[in-house]
XYZ file of C-alpha atoms in Angstrom:
671
model
C -21.160 22.020 8.948
C -23.984 23.701 6.173
C -23.931 27.298 7.601
C -27.141 27.512 5.932
C -26.339 26.472 2.217
C -26.155 22.751 2.653
C -22.240 21.994 1.589
C -21.773 19.768 4.311
C -24.604 17.509 3.744
C -23.992 17.620 -0.245
C -20.203 16.549 0.683
C -21.314 13.882 2.835
C -24.030 12.695 0.602
C -21.378 11.883 -2.443
C -19.607 10.096 0.131
C -21.622 7.880 1.329
C -25.461 8.465 1.163
C -27.143 4.975 1.137
C -30.047 6.677 -1.031
C -32.395 6.030 1.883
C -34.905 8.798 0.661
C -35.799 7.864 -2.637
C -33.127 4.889 -3.719
C -31.273 7.356 -5.969
C -28.207 9.581 -5.700
C -26.573 7.035 -3.695
C -22.671 7.671 -2.292
C -19.667 5.902 -3.201
C -19.493 4.105 0.009
C -23.098 3.906 1.287
C -21.996 1.504 4.143
C -19.578 3.595 5.314
C -20.192 5.157 9.091
C -19.827 8.754 9.588
C -18.150 10.882 11.755
C -18.744 14.768 11.226
C -16.954 18.087 12.488
C -18.378 21.235 11.961
C -15.855 23.871 11.363
C -16.732 27.567 11.203
C -14.445 28.955 8.231
C -15.163 32.868 9.327
C -13.450 32.884 12.371
C -9.553 33.423 12.522
C -7.229 30.624 12.604
C -9.568 27.997 11.324
C -6.617 25.769 10.000
C -5.922 25.047 13.708
C -9.487 23.949 14.203
C -9.023 21.902 10.904
C -6.232 20.232 12.581
C -8.428 19.617 15.939
C -10.892 18.103 13.935
C -8.331 15.806 12.269
C -7.023 14.771 15.273
C -10.562 14.298 16.957
C -11.782 12.082 14.252
C -8.442 9.944 14.123
C -8.113 9.582 18.132
C -11.918 8.285 17.909
C -10.665 5.896 15.249
C -7.898 4.569 16.652
C -9.956 3.802 19.883
C -12.459 1.873 17.760
C -9.688 0.068 16.253
C -10.964 1.344 12.772
C -9.439 2.501 9.610
C -10.221 5.835 8.572
C -10.663 8.481 5.782
C -11.028 11.827 6.147
C -12.547 14.463 3.634
C -11.798 18.093 4.136
C -13.656 20.206 1.283
C -12.353 23.234 2.296
C -9.257 25.463 2.296
C -7.612 28.728 1.697
C -5.595 30.354 -1.342
C -3.369 32.223 0.908
C -0.010 30.509 2.040
C 3.588 28.881 1.139
C 1.657 26.501 -1.102
C 4.299 23.854 -0.562
C 3.246 21.274 2.586
C 5.556 22.536 4.659
C 3.351 25.022 6.835
C 2.687 23.998 10.575
C -0.950 22.876 10.036
C -0.029 20.446 7.092
C 2.935 19.130 9.011
C 0.752 18.201 11.964
C -1.793 16.538 9.686
C 0.960 14.678 8.286
C 2.169 13.768 11.388
C -1.289 12.699 12.974
C -1.888 10.507 9.835
C 1.542 8.460 9.841
C 1.106 7.754 13.622
C -0.872 4.380 12.563
C -1.195 2.336 9.452
C -5.177 3.021 7.793
C -5.536 6.512 7.995
C -5.908 8.541 5.162
C -6.928 12.293 4.181
C -8.573 13.388 0.916
C -9.168 16.899 -0.082
C -10.517 19.300 -2.759
C -8.207 21.118 -4.794
C -9.328 24.558 -5.067
C -11.780 26.272 -7.474
C -9.767 28.959 -8.686
C -9.394 28.115 -12.084
C -11.166 30.972 -13.704
C -10.114 33.358 -11.371
C -8.195 36.613 -11.964
C -4.473 35.766 -11.931
C -3.365 35.693 -8.334
C 0.008 33.834 -8.831
C 3.445 35.246 -9.694
C 6.619 33.450 -10.060
C 9.856 35.621 -10.641
C 13.100 33.838 -11.511
C 15.494 36.840 -10.455
C 18.520 37.622 -12.803
C 20.982 40.197 -13.352
C 18.322 42.479 -14.995
C 15.620 44.477 -12.806
C 12.248 42.664 -13.224
C 9.601 43.996 -11.813
C 5.767 43.311 -11.396
C 2.910 46.163 -10.633
C 0.683 45.980 -7.513
C -2.738 47.927 -7.413
C -3.412 50.303 -4.479
C -6.706 48.816 -2.793
C -9.337 50.637 -0.761
C -8.514 48.184 2.036
C -6.031 45.403 3.102
C -5.830 42.777 5.572
C -3.849 45.308 7.858
C -7.078 47.691 7.658
C -6.279 50.356 5.754
C -5.918 51.496 1.907
C -2.860 50.459 0.331
C -0.646 47.569 -1.139
C -0.058 44.647 0.437
C 1.284 40.987 -0.691
C 3.522 38.276 0.459
C 6.164 36.295 -0.978
C 7.218 32.544 -0.456
C 11.054 31.023 -1.305
C 13.321 28.341 -0.365
C 15.911 30.342 1.830
C 18.700 29.499 -0.668
C 16.329 31.344 -3.794
C 15.927 34.179 -1.897
C 19.471 35.097 -0.407
C 21.117 36.707 -3.232
C 18.044 38.954 -4.163
C 18.077 42.810 -4.029
C 14.437 44.222 -3.901
C 12.965 47.837 -3.967
C 9.686 49.110 -4.082
C 8.780 51.565 -7.056
C 5.824 53.849 -8.504
C 4.746 54.686 -11.770
C 2.180 57.110 -13.058
C -0.669 55.805 -14.792
C -2.423 58.708 -16.326
C -2.391 60.906 -18.395
C 0.542 58.802 -19.398
C 2.990 55.970 -18.084
C 5.853 57.266 -16.455
C 8.547 55.960 -13.952
C 8.557 58.265 -10.702
C 10.879 56.539 -8.532
C 11.914 53.773 -5.958
C 13.031 53.181 -2.511
C 16.955 51.860 -1.680
C 17.563 48.046 -2.703
C 18.102 45.723 0.181
C 18.497 42.290 0.507
C 16.851 39.792 2.904
C 19.191 40.088 5.822
C 18.336 43.592 6.091
C 14.821 42.748 7.313
C 14.941 39.499 8.787
C 12.795 39.867 11.903
C 13.013 43.593 11.287
C 10.351 45.507 10.056
C 12.011 47.800 7.923
C 10.462 51.173 6.600
C 11.868 53.350 3.614
C 10.353 56.342 2.032
C 9.518 55.955 -1.799
C 10.663 59.295 -3.170
C 9.685 61.001 -6.845
C 12.650 61.622 -8.998
C 11.725 65.402 -8.213
C 12.034 64.770 -4.189
C 8.421 64.368 -3.360
C 7.361 61.701 -0.831
C 5.251 59.264 -2.936
C 4.756 56.470 -0.019
C 6.172 54.694 3.166
C 7.206 51.473 2.342
C 7.512 48.540 5.047
C 9.379 45.346 4.476
C 9.633 42.302 6.724
C 10.726 38.628 6.480
C 11.370 35.777 8.849
C 12.273 32.238 8.007
C 10.257 29.030 8.392
C 12.571 26.219 8.280
C 14.320 26.094 5.088
C 11.784 28.645 3.500
C 11.658 32.245 4.007
C 8.263 34.332 4.129
C 8.305 37.821 2.742
C 6.009 40.629 3.631
C 5.555 44.237 1.916
C 2.962 46.690 3.007
C 2.380 50.490 1.823
C -0.313 52.045 4.019
C -2.487 55.255 2.475
C 0.168 56.013 -0.154
C 0.269 59.912 -0.784
C -1.740 59.292 -4.206
C -4.241 56.839 -6.052
C -2.746 57.763 -9.518
C 0.290 54.979 -9.193
C 0.869 51.662 -9.786
C 3.612 50.329 -7.473
C 6.079 47.906 -8.930
C 8.081 45.325 -6.533
C 11.499 45.289 -8.140
C 13.883 42.710 -7.709
C 17.581 41.957 -9.161
C 20.507 39.697 -8.350
C 19.903 35.768 -8.490
C 17.414 33.079 -7.121
C 13.359 33.283 -7.354
C 10.149 33.744 -5.166
C 6.334 32.902 -5.595
C 3.692 35.355 -4.641
C -0.427 34.903 -4.246
C -2.177 38.007 -4.152
C -5.525 39.335 -5.326
C -8.064 41.653 -4.044
C -10.857 39.327 -4.819
C -9.428 36.040 -3.911
C -7.100 36.891 -1.018
C -8.156 40.527 -0.324
C -4.418 41.378 -0.835
C -3.370 43.721 -3.676
C -4.231 42.883 -7.426
C -1.245 42.411 -9.607
C -1.721 44.349 -13.121
C -2.262 42.050 -16.131
C -3.631 44.793 -18.613
C -0.132 46.394 -19.159
C 1.078 48.805 -22.365
C 3.097 47.761 -24.937
C 7.122 48.411 -25.300
C 6.487 51.361 -27.278
C 4.418 53.154 -25.000
C 6.320 52.265 -21.848
C 9.837 50.817 -22.479
C 10.010 49.490 -19.009
C 7.583 46.900 -19.695
C 10.163 44.733 -21.202
C 11.163 43.791 -17.834
C 7.437 43.170 -16.674
C 6.788 39.552 -15.071
C 3.250 38.873 -15.509
C 1.058 36.746 -13.163
C 0.033 33.126 -14.319
C -2.699 30.515 -13.452
C -0.272 27.901 -12.282
C 0.280 26.741 -8.471
C -3.753 27.657 -7.760
C -4.198 24.603 -5.366
C -5.453 25.557 -2.050
C -2.795 25.789 0.544
C -1.501 23.885 3.690
C -2.608 20.163 3.445
C -3.603 20.204 -0.065
C -0.269 20.383 -0.872
C 1.026 17.785 1.358
C 2.569 14.698 -0.328
C 0.836 12.668 2.361
C -2.539 13.659 1.280
C -4.710 12.996 -1.808
C -5.826 16.106 -3.448
C -8.722 15.874 -6.221
C -9.465 17.998 -9.107
C -13.139 18.497 -10.522
C -13.947 16.791 -13.779
C -17.816 17.512 -15.437
C -19.994 14.637 -14.047
C -23.289 16.076 -15.876
C -24.171 19.144 -17.874
C -27.847 18.801 -17.409
C -30.518 17.473 -15.039
C -34.282 17.578 -14.474
C -35.022 19.981 -11.725
C -37.629 20.127 -9.207
C -40.070 22.274 -11.284
C -40.049 19.612 -14.117
C -37.626 21.578 -16.334
C -34.310 20.516 -17.490
C -31.098 22.722 -16.250
C -28.045 22.934 -18.276
C -25.020 24.177 -16.453
C -22.594 24.114 -19.546
C -19.106 22.457 -20.016
C -18.491 19.099 -21.483
C -19.125 15.572 -20.144
C -15.737 13.921 -18.757
C -13.810 16.939 -19.518
C -12.020 19.171 -16.722
C -14.228 21.622 -15.098
C -12.596 25.429 -16.122
C -12.677 26.233 -12.511
C -10.628 23.383 -11.099
C -7.374 24.953 -9.553
C -4.185 23.944 -11.408
C -0.926 22.653 -10.177
C 1.931 22.117 -9.173
C 2.905 23.169 -5.459
C 5.220 25.920 -5.043
C 8.243 23.472 -5.027
C 7.148 21.734 -8.254
C 5.574 18.760 -7.291
C 2.340 17.227 -9.053
C -0.960 18.336 -7.354
C -3.410 17.373 -7.963
C -3.314 14.044 -7.407
C -6.056 12.947 -10.197
C -9.617 14.153 -10.783
C -12.845 12.811 -10.148
C -16.512 13.951 -11.111
C -17.621 16.769 -9.222
C -20.087 19.045 -11.417
C -23.033 18.368 -11.559
C -23.785 16.410 -8.499
C -27.379 15.813 -7.053
C -26.786 14.784 -3.248
C -28.557 15.010 0.287
C -29.409 18.519 1.578
C -31.028 19.549 5.022
C -34.651 19.501 4.906
C -35.475 23.141 5.846
C -32.892 24.503 3.352
C -35.120 22.075 0.778
C -38.241 23.454 1.666
C -36.972 27.262 1.348
C -35.562 26.341 -2.002
C -38.984 24.879 -3.051
C -40.237 28.272 -2.490
C -37.925 30.001 -4.331
C -38.391 30.464 -8.093
C -34.632 30.504 -8.380
C -33.461 28.060 -5.990
C -35.853 25.618 -6.914
C -33.876 25.178 -9.996
C -31.092 23.511 -7.537
C -33.018 20.944 -6.420
C -33.595 17.418 -8.234
C -36.678 16.360 -9.788
C -37.626 14.279 -6.576
C -37.076 17.733 -4.570
C -34.904 15.705 -2.082
C -31.473 16.415 -3.189
C -29.404 19.441 -3.978
C -27.370 20.469 -6.859
C -23.575 21.227 -5.912
C -20.118 21.003 -7.828
C -16.627 21.802 -7.780
C -13.596 20.175 -6.117
C -15.902 20.166 -2.867
C -18.342 17.229 -4.709
C -14.879 15.570 -6.121
C -13.025 14.992 -3.266
C -15.674 12.950 -1.198
C -16.241 10.781 -4.454
C -12.475 9.685 -4.102
C -12.622 9.686 0.051
C -15.503 7.293 -0.513
C -13.660 5.283 -2.988
C -10.600 5.242 -0.138
C -13.158 4.273 2.240
C -14.074 1.128 0.333
C -10.387 0.538 -0.184
C -9.651 0.649 3.412
C -12.400 -1.816 4.402
C -10.356 -4.389 1.864
C -6.809 -3.174 3.077
C -7.234 -1.745 6.515
C -3.441 -1.457 6.957
C -2.581 0.842 4.291
C -0.791 4.042 4.519
C -1.471 7.308 2.818
C 1.565 6.740 0.633
C -0.408 3.097 -0.591
C -3.469 4.859 -1.062
C -1.832 7.535 -2.806
C 0.348 5.169 -5.117
C -2.698 2.816 -5.795
C -5.019 6.088 -7.100
C -2.647 7.351 -9.162
C -1.497 4.246 -10.931
C -4.859 3.184 -11.508
C -6.073 6.293 -12.674
C -7.432 6.615 -16.371
C -6.380 8.788 -19.102
C -7.818 9.779 -22.557
C -7.966 12.696 -25.038
C -9.354 14.759 -22.823
C -6.772 14.419 -19.948
C -3.890 14.069 -22.651
C -0.511 12.947 -21.501
C -0.230 12.389 -17.698
C 0.790 13.583 -15.073
C -0.022 16.968 -15.584
C -0.852 20.105 -13.300
C -4.791 20.002 -14.627
C -5.699 16.349 -14.422
C -2.785 15.089 -11.927
C -2.441 11.284 -13.228
C -5.909 11.480 -14.457
C -9.450 10.172 -13.712
C -10.480 8.433 -10.671
C -11.256 4.497 -11.944
C -12.661 3.455 -8.579
C -13.194 -0.376 -9.687
C -9.321 -0.810 -10.915
C -8.254 0.622 -7.702
C -10.384 -1.919 -5.643
C -8.422 -4.458 -7.559
C -5.434 -2.917 -8.638
C -3.581 -4.158 -5.366
C -0.672 -6.469 -5.601
C -2.785 -9.408 -5.991
C -5.215 -10.723 -8.518
C -8.958 -10.236 -7.943
C -9.861 -13.884 -7.874
C -6.582 -15.682 -6.670
C -6.040 -18.885 -7.788
C -4.978 -22.105 -5.925
C -2.613 -25.062 -7.438
C -2.148 -28.601 -6.497
C 1.602 -29.593 -6.177
C 2.070 -33.355 -6.106
C -0.325 -36.840 -6.914
C -3.829 -36.580 -6.509
C -5.602 -38.394 -4.539
C -3.022 -39.107 -2.371
C -2.135 -41.903 0.452
C -3.180 -41.562 4.202
C -0.072 -40.331 6.105
C 0.980 -38.366 3.165
C 0.485 -34.543 1.938
C -0.234 -32.513 -0.810
C 1.197 -29.150 -1.551
C -1.541 -26.408 -2.448
C 0.152 -23.433 -3.917
C -1.203 -19.835 -3.759
C -0.654 -16.688 -5.721
C 2.883 -15.603 -4.225
C 2.860 -11.791 -3.762
C 0.957 -11.632 -0.544
C 2.838 -11.163 3.113
C 0.392 -13.816 4.910
C -1.777 -16.828 4.260
C -4.522 -17.928 6.402
C -5.246 -21.677 5.587
C -8.709 -23.109 6.010
C -7.242 -25.974 8.123
C -6.134 -23.368 10.390
C -2.448 -22.981 9.481
C -1.408 -19.221 9.024
C 1.851 -19.055 7.303
C 4.256 -16.566 6.364
C 5.762 -17.013 2.670
C 6.447 -19.186 1.103
C 2.930 -19.736 -0.313
C 2.445 -23.363 -0.169
C 0.263 -24.932 2.303
C -0.070 -28.756 2.761
C -3.039 -30.690 3.054
C -2.970 -34.469 5.028
C -6.882 -34.741 4.974
C -9.551 -35.013 2.193
C -11.756 -31.980 2.082
C -12.442 -28.469 0.597
C -9.176 -26.359 0.892
C -8.953 -22.398 0.616
C -6.822 -19.406 1.612
C -7.268 -15.855 2.850
C -4.293 -13.821 1.669
C -3.038 -10.748 3.166
C -0.299 -8.187 2.003
C 1.474 -5.675 4.180
C -1.565 -3.144 3.602
C -3.782 -5.369 5.503
C -5.247 -5.992 1.966
C -7.595 -9.369 1.994
C -8.221 -11.612 -0.913
C -10.017 -15.084 -0.634
C -8.660 -17.705 -3.290
C -11.298 -20.361 -4.968
C -11.693 -23.505 -3.605
C -10.083 -26.769 -4.695
C -11.192 -30.549 -3.873
C -8.808 -32.656 -1.813
C -9.369 -36.263 -2.420
C -7.536 -38.839 -0.235
C -7.245 -42.843 -1.117
C -9.073 -45.149 1.159
C -6.481 -46.085 3.882
C -5.214 -49.944 3.437
C -5.988 -52.871 5.877
C -3.552 -53.377 8.634
C -1.768 -56.364 7.554
C -1.335 -59.444 9.557
C 1.673 -61.724 10.369
C 1.200 -65.369 10.843
C 3.905 -67.772 11.989
C 4.024 -71.013 10.505
C 6.774 -73.272 11.544
C 9.751 -71.124 10.528
C 8.253 -68.934 7.863
C 6.298 -65.950 8.322
C 3.428 -64.807 6.112
C 1.279 -61.769 5.290
C -2.093 -61.062 4.069
C -2.087 -60.873 0.042
C -1.076 -57.190 -1.133
C 0.702 -55.384 -4.184
C 3.983 -55.166 -2.500
C 5.990 -56.089 0.640
C 8.386 -55.699 2.805
C 9.711 -57.209 5.635
C 11.530 -55.592 9.061
C 13.429 -56.789 11.665
C 13.922 -54.707 14.780
C 12.213 -51.971 12.881
C 14.924 -52.129 9.975
C 14.296 -53.373 6.685
C 15.447 -56.787 5.723
C 16.979 -56.456 2.524
C 15.489 -58.844 -0.351
C 12.876 -59.476 1.987
C 9.770 -58.348 -0.439
C 7.697 -61.549 -0.802
C 4.587 -62.628 1.096
C 6.320 -65.018 3.078
C 9.491 -64.890 4.541
C 11.777 -67.755 5.940
C 12.625 -66.739 9.578
C 16.510 -66.857 10.353
C 16.571 -65.648 13.714
C 14.363 -65.060 16.720
C 13.217 -61.181 17.021
C 10.598 -58.493 16.512
C 9.120 -58.960 12.986
C 6.671 -56.578 10.961
C 5.690 -56.255 7.394
C 4.743 -53.295 5.708
C 2.326 -53.878 2.383
C 1.558 -51.470 -0.551
C -1.723 -51.612 -1.835
C -2.686 -51.067 -5.652
C -2.929 -47.169 -4.973
C 0.663 -47.233 -3.791
C -0.532 -46.671 -0.379
C 1.198 -48.534 2.388
C 0.316 -49.963 5.670
C 2.581 -51.154 8.834
C 1.504 -54.456 10.587
C 1.559 -54.848 14.200
C 4.829 -56.422 15.518
C 5.261 -60.044 16.000
C 7.621 -61.383 18.694
C 9.535 -64.725 17.656
C 11.299 -66.038 20.736
C 12.631 -69.473 19.059
C 13.428 -70.488 15.456
C 12.952 -74.284 15.430
C 15.971 -76.293 14.119
C 17.518 -79.836 14.333
C 21.211 -80.220 15.379
C 21.857 -81.876 12.260
C 21.201 -79.939 8.935
C 21.396 -83.448 7.568
C 22.500 -87.101 7.731
C 25.825 -86.083 6.440
C 25.714 -82.890 7.969
C 25.207 -81.597 11.490
C 26.235 -78.840 14.136
C 26.315 -78.609 17.892
C 25.555 -77.489 20.710
C 22.668 -75.088 19.771
C 22.184 -72.926 21.476
C 25.946 -72.149 21.784
C 28.076 -69.805 24.169
C 31.621 -70.281 22.809
C 32.392 -72.844 19.925
C 30.325 -74.175 17.365
C 31.249 -77.732 16.173
C 30.696 -79.160 12.667
C 30.326 -82.498 11.265
C 29.949 -83.762 8.039
C 30.059 -87.378 6.528
C 30.741 -85.892 3.192
C 34.068 -87.371 1.925
C 34.803 -83.750 0.021
C 37.959 -81.606 1.834
C 36.496 -78.483 3.825
C 37.709 -75.299 2.822
C 36.249 -72.525 4.940
C 33.131 -71.532 6.885
C 31.071 -68.192 7.200
C 28.129 -67.303 9.423
C 25.123 -65.167 8.475
C 22.819 -63.060 10.995
C 19.540 -63.062 10.415
C 19.279 -60.025 8.178
C 21.245 -61.887 5.589
C 24.626 -59.926 6.765
C 27.682 -62.293 6.850
C 29.405 -61.567 10.303
C 32.119 -64.177 10.659
C 34.539 -65.743 8.147
C 37.055 -68.436 8.908
C 39.440 -70.704 6.813
C 39.689 -73.350 9.945
C 39.391 -77.130 8.482
C 39.005 -78.580 11.864
C 35.393 -78.071 12.010
C 35.489 -75.487 14.964
C 34.234 -72.129 14.803
C 34.778 -69.509 17.910
C 31.516 -67.706 17.929
C 32.253 -65.737 21.505
C 31.999 -62.349 19.443
C 28.596 -62.583 17.810
C 25.827 -61.164 19.768
C 22.752 -63.400 21.004
C 20.586 -64.431 18.352
C 19.676 -66.551 15.338
C 22.626 -67.302 12.722
C 23.168 -69.864 9.980
C 26.706 -71.586 9.269
C 27.603 -72.259 5.729
C 30.445 -74.810 5.102
C 32.123 -74.916 1.675
C 34.059 -77.768 0.080
C 36.965 -78.257 -2.156
C 34.687 -79.926 -4.794
C 32.528 -76.924 -5.001
C 29.542 -78.064 -2.749
C 28.496 -76.394 0.308
C 26.206 -77.305 3.509
C 24.545 -75.215 5.990
C 22.518 -75.529 9.311
C 21.150 -72.610 11.874
C 21.944 -72.397 15.251
C 21.294 -69.813 18.074
C 23.758 -68.007 19.769
C 23.109 -67.237 23.555
């Protein structure tokens, strides 16, 4: 992990130190649980070991049912720099297996390295770039070695050759190999002899290429050339483009020459393609669109060290550190994603290392005033600051995907006079704003509730409680868990709140509202007094027969017209209603005569009711009404007889109308 110099400890401290040693130098996520995997970066194939480490940690997190953020403060500057290599693609697939898994990585510290990237746009002119003969190459001998990467379509129409130029005593073109295209060297180590113009062998040149998906990887090697007095020019013509990353101090491959003569000294130089300082992001996972890649901004420029002196490391606080690698990726995507404080950071260190540093007049300057923390910097220290921020976010939003996190961090990143217009290839989308990221999801930091409907409300009713509408799930305090719409309904008095979740699992607890309920009105009683029903005093009344409202029966007293099952619904001063128990009325008392002058018989009746009237007026018509007031029979018979066989059993009223405009009525029961 530390390999003797404390790198792993300082990185972990920046992410998650709890300040337990002195109460200072607390990391971004001090309560996070840590899982640490040590990797030996000096062995071949370390990238495959990184893949193993990523899988190991993600498997452990999955078994625990926990979200997980990984930090990789390591990398290599060689490769295709497009996130399409095998290790990057495997890590992508691991991250996307389930939600809540995010990788944050250092973007690299090659901002001040010798120029080691070359982008050549190939056209019909024959352009070239010089490569230096090195004392050693990755192939184990002196010579020239570099590799190039391109999309297959970019490289298909390029012709290439290797030439040589004498440097001293004066610049002079000496000759080249034949031009070839990529088809000549696909899966085929092709060897050409570089002859001088006067027929001398200058070098043996080897070309090789192989496809990788929709990309091509091209290699060129010259082993033990005949003379060290030459620059070797890689020459291209046709159409297309390619990228090269090559440098003796950076990658142990051949340096590209940047100190070139002017056109007056060497006319061919007008076709020279100069290396540049772009596309410096470390390779593999750092170039993946599913990984958060971090640049290094200046945290501090001075601090008090363990011997009491003030150390100034230079730079400008809040500006990008000059060592921070620039983007973009090979295929032109914005990397880094954002910048975070890296230089200077004081963080945890192994006790044995601290003890050794305290004895060294030089190394003591790297220790903090409390002698417990070690100075570190670079994108290695900026990355865990972002990783700690992501850990805090995953605590709140455990189902977030890498795309969710990248979108959030980049959308909330800050810009200022240092960053200039963003996004750009130095700062990415700007400076980490951890607080904005914490509250920058699709819900407000303090979600509000509002009431829909009258307050207080009556027992048996409910009032709507509306929450912010941008979430995906609403877990109400009364136990209801609802999908949108975002309205819950309360039917009891008390305190109500809601925990809201979005698709990322982000949780937001609303404020609390008080629900007030009117007291329940008393259950009204029903009292039968002769042929009337009466109930308790209230603000409003509605009488019911057989469960149906009796039209117009809205007084405290109701005159019975028929037997049946009666209830009354009363309304109190708050507008709340109460329903009485039922009262079964079996018999409505009545005489056969409506008066001395008017009588009907028999009652109860089965088939026919008879009417007699002492009035001298002429009978014109008769009507029969049901107990709820409906007219159920009408006849113009004037003989005083009414056929009631079609009526259902119950109580009825018969009314007789006379030619002089008078009318008389009496009640009867149909059996």
